[in-house]
Tab-separated table of C-alpha atoms in Angstrom:
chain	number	residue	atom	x	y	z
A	557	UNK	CA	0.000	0.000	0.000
A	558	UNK	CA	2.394	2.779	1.098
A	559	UNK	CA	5.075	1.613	-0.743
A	560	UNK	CA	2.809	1.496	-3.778
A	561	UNK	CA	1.647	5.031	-3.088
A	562	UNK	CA	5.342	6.454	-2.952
A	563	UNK	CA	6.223	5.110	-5.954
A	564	UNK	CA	3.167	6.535	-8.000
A	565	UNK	CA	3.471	9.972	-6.333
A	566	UNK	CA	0.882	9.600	-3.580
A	567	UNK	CA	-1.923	8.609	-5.837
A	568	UNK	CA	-3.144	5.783	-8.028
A	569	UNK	CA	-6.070	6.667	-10.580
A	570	UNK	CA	-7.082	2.070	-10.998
A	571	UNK	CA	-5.719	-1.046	-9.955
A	572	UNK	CA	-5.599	-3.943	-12.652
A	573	UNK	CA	-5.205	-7.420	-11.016
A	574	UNK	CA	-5.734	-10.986	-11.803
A	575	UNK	CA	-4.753	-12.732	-8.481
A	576	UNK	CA	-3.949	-16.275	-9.424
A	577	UNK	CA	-7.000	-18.618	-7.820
A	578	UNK	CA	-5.903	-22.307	-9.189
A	579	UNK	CA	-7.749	-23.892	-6.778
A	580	UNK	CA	-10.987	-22.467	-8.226
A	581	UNK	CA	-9.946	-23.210	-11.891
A	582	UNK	CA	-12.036	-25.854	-13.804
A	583	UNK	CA	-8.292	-26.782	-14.882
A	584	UNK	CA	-6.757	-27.443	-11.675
A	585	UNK	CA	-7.762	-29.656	-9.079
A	586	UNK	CA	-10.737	-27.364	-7.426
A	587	UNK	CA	-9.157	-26.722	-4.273
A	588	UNK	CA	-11.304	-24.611	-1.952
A	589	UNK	CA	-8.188	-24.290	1.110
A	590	UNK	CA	-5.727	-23.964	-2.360
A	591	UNK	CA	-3.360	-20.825	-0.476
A	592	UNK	CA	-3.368	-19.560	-3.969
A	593	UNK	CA	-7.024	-18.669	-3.533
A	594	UNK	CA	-6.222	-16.147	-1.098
A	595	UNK	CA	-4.715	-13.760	-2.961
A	596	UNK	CA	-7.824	-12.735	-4.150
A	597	UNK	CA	-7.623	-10.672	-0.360
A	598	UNK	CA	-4.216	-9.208	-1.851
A	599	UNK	CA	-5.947	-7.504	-4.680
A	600	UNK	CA	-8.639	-6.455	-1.617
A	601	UNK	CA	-5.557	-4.982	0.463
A	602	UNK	CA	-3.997	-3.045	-2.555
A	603	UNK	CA	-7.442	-1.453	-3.541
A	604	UNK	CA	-8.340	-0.398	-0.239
A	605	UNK	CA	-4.916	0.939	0.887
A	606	UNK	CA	-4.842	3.094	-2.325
A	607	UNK	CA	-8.016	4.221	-3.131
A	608	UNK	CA	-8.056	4.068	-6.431
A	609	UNK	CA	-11.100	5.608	-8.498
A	610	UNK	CA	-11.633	2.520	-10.096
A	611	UNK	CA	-10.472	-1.396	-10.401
A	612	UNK	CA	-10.548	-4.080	-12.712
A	613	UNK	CA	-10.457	-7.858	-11.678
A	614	UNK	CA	-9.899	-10.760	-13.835
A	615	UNK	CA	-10.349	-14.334	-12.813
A	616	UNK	CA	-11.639	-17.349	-13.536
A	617	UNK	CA	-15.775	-17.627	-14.065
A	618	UNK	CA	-16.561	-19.927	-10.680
A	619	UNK	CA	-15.131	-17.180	-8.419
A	620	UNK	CA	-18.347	-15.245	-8.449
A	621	UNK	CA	-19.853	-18.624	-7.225
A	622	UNK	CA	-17.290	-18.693	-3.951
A	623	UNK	CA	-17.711	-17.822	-0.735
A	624	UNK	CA	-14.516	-16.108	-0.743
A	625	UNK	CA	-15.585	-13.609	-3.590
A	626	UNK	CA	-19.365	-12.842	-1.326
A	627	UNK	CA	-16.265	-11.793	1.449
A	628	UNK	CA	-14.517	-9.829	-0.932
A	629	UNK	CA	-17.451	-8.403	-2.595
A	630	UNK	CA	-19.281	-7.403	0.877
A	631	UNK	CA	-15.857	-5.612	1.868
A	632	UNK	CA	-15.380	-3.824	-0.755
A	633	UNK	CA	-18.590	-2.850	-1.814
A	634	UNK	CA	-18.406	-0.178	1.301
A	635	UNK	CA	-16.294	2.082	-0.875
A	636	UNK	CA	-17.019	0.705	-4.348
A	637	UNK	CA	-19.933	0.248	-6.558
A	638	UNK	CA	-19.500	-3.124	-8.552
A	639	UNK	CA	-20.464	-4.362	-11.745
A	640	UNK	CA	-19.660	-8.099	-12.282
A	641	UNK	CA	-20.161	-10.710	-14.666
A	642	UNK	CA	-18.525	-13.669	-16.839
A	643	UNK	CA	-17.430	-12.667	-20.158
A	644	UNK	CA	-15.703	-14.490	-23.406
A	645	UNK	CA	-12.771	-12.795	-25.225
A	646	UNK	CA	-13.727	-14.302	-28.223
A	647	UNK	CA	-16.320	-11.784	-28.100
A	648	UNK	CA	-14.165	-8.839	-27.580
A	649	UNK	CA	-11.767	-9.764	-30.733
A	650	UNK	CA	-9.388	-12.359	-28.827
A	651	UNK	CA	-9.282	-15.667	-31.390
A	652	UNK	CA	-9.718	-17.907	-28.236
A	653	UNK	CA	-12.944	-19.158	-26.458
A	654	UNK	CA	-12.114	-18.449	-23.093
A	655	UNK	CA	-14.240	-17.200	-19.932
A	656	UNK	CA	-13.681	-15.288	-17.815
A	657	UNK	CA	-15.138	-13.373	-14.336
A	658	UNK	CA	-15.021	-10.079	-14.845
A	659	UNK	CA	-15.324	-7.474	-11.733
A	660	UNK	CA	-15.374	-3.321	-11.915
A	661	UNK	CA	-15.079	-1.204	-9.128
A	662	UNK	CA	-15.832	2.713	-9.030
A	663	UNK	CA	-15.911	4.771	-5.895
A	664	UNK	CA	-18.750	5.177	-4.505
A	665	UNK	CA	-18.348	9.189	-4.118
A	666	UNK	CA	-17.596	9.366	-7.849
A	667	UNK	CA	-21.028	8.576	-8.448
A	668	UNK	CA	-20.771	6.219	-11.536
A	669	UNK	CA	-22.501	3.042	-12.172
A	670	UNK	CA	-20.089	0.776	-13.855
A	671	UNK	CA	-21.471	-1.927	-16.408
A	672	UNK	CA	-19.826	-4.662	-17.922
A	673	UNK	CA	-18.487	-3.787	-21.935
A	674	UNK	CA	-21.073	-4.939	-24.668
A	675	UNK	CA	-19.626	-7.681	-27.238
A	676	UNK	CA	-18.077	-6.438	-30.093
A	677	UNK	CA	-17.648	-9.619	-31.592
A	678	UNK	CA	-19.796	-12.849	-32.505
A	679	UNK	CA	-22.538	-12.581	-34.279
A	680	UNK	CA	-21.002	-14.686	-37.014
A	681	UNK	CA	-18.137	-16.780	-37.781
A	682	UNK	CA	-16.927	-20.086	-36.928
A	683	UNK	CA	-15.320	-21.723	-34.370
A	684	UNK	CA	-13.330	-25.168	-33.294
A	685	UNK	CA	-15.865	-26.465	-30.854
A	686	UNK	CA	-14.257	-28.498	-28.597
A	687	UNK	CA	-17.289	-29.421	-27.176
A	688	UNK	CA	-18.320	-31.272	-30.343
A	689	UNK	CA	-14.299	-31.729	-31.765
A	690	UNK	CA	-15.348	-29.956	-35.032
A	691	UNK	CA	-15.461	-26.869	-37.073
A	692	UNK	CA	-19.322	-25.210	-36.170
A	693	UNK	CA	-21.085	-22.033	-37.373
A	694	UNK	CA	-21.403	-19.275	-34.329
A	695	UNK	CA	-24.930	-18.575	-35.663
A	696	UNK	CA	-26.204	-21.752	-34.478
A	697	UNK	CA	-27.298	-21.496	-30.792
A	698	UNK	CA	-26.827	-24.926	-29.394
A	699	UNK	CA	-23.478	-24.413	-30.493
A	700	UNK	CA	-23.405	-20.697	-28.900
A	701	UNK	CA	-24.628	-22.317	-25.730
A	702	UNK	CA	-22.044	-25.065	-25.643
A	703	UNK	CA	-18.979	-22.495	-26.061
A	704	UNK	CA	-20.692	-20.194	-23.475
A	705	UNK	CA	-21.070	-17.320	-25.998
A	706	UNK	CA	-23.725	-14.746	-25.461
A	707	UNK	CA	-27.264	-15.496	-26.467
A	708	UNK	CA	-28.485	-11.986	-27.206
A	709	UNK	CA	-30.969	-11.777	-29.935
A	710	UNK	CA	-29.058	-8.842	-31.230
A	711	UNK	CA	-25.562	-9.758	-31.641
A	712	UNK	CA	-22.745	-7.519	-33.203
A	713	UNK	CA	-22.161	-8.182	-37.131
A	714	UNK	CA	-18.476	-8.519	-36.488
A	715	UNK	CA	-17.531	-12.391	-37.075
A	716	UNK	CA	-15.394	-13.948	-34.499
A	717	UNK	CA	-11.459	-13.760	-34.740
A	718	UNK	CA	-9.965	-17.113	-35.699
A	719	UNK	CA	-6.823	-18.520	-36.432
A	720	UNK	CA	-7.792	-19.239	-40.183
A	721	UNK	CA	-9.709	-16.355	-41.467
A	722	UNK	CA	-6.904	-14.124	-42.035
């Protein structure tokens, strides 16, 4: 905290952070006492010993889900209004399917109500579906529902980023 404030001048505008929680990963083991889970409280010490207008945290999607994110979130939410939500980067231009918990933070006595970014991307294209272990069409919405893409009924015209449509 201090130390983080010296070096920035006395003043930090946001805090990015993606504290590593393997235990909560649907790739790892899904370790609730993983010490790796804790350091979700980190990102809670450095936002709330520098006051920063606004963070951003990444993470995996079943961290909303935790008990340890309802600790965080109660905490924090007595300085900062939150927006949070599981997104894809596929549909913000990444070319990989991958999900991910998003959470924004503004200060309360700034008086903004954060919201989650809109998709830029998906309303066409293909995709390897893993689920399925072929090539599918993203306009298909069993297939939109197995890669946990968004099932708005007005998606944005931009086609998905892949690998082999440059």
């Amino acid at each position: 905290g201090p130390a983080v404030l010296d070096f920035a001048d006395g003043r930090v505008d946001g805090v990015l952070g993606c504290p590593p929680c393997q235990g909560l990963s649907a790739a790892g083991l899904r370790d609730d006492d993983d010490e790796r889970n804790q350091l979700l409280f980190d990102m809670h010490r450095i936002v709330w010993s520098t006051n920063p207008d606004f963070f951003i945290l990444e993470n995996v999607p079943s961290l909303l889900g935790t008990d340890l994110f309802r600790s965080f979130e109660e905490s924090i939410s007595s300085r900062y209004v939150l927006a949070s939500g599981v997104l894809n980067a596929a549909e913000y231009g990444a070319p990989q399917l991958r999900r991910r918990a998003i959470v924004i933070g503004f200060r309360s006595k700034l008086g903004i109500e954060p919201s989650l970014p809109s998709p830029t991307h998906g309303g066409t294209g293909t995709v390897f579906n893993y689920v399925a272990g072929r090539v599918d069409n993203v306009a298909n919405r069993d297939t939109r529902s197995d890669l946990g893409l968004s099932m708005d009924n007005e998606l944005p015209s931009q086609p998905l980023t892949n690998l082999h449509s440059a």
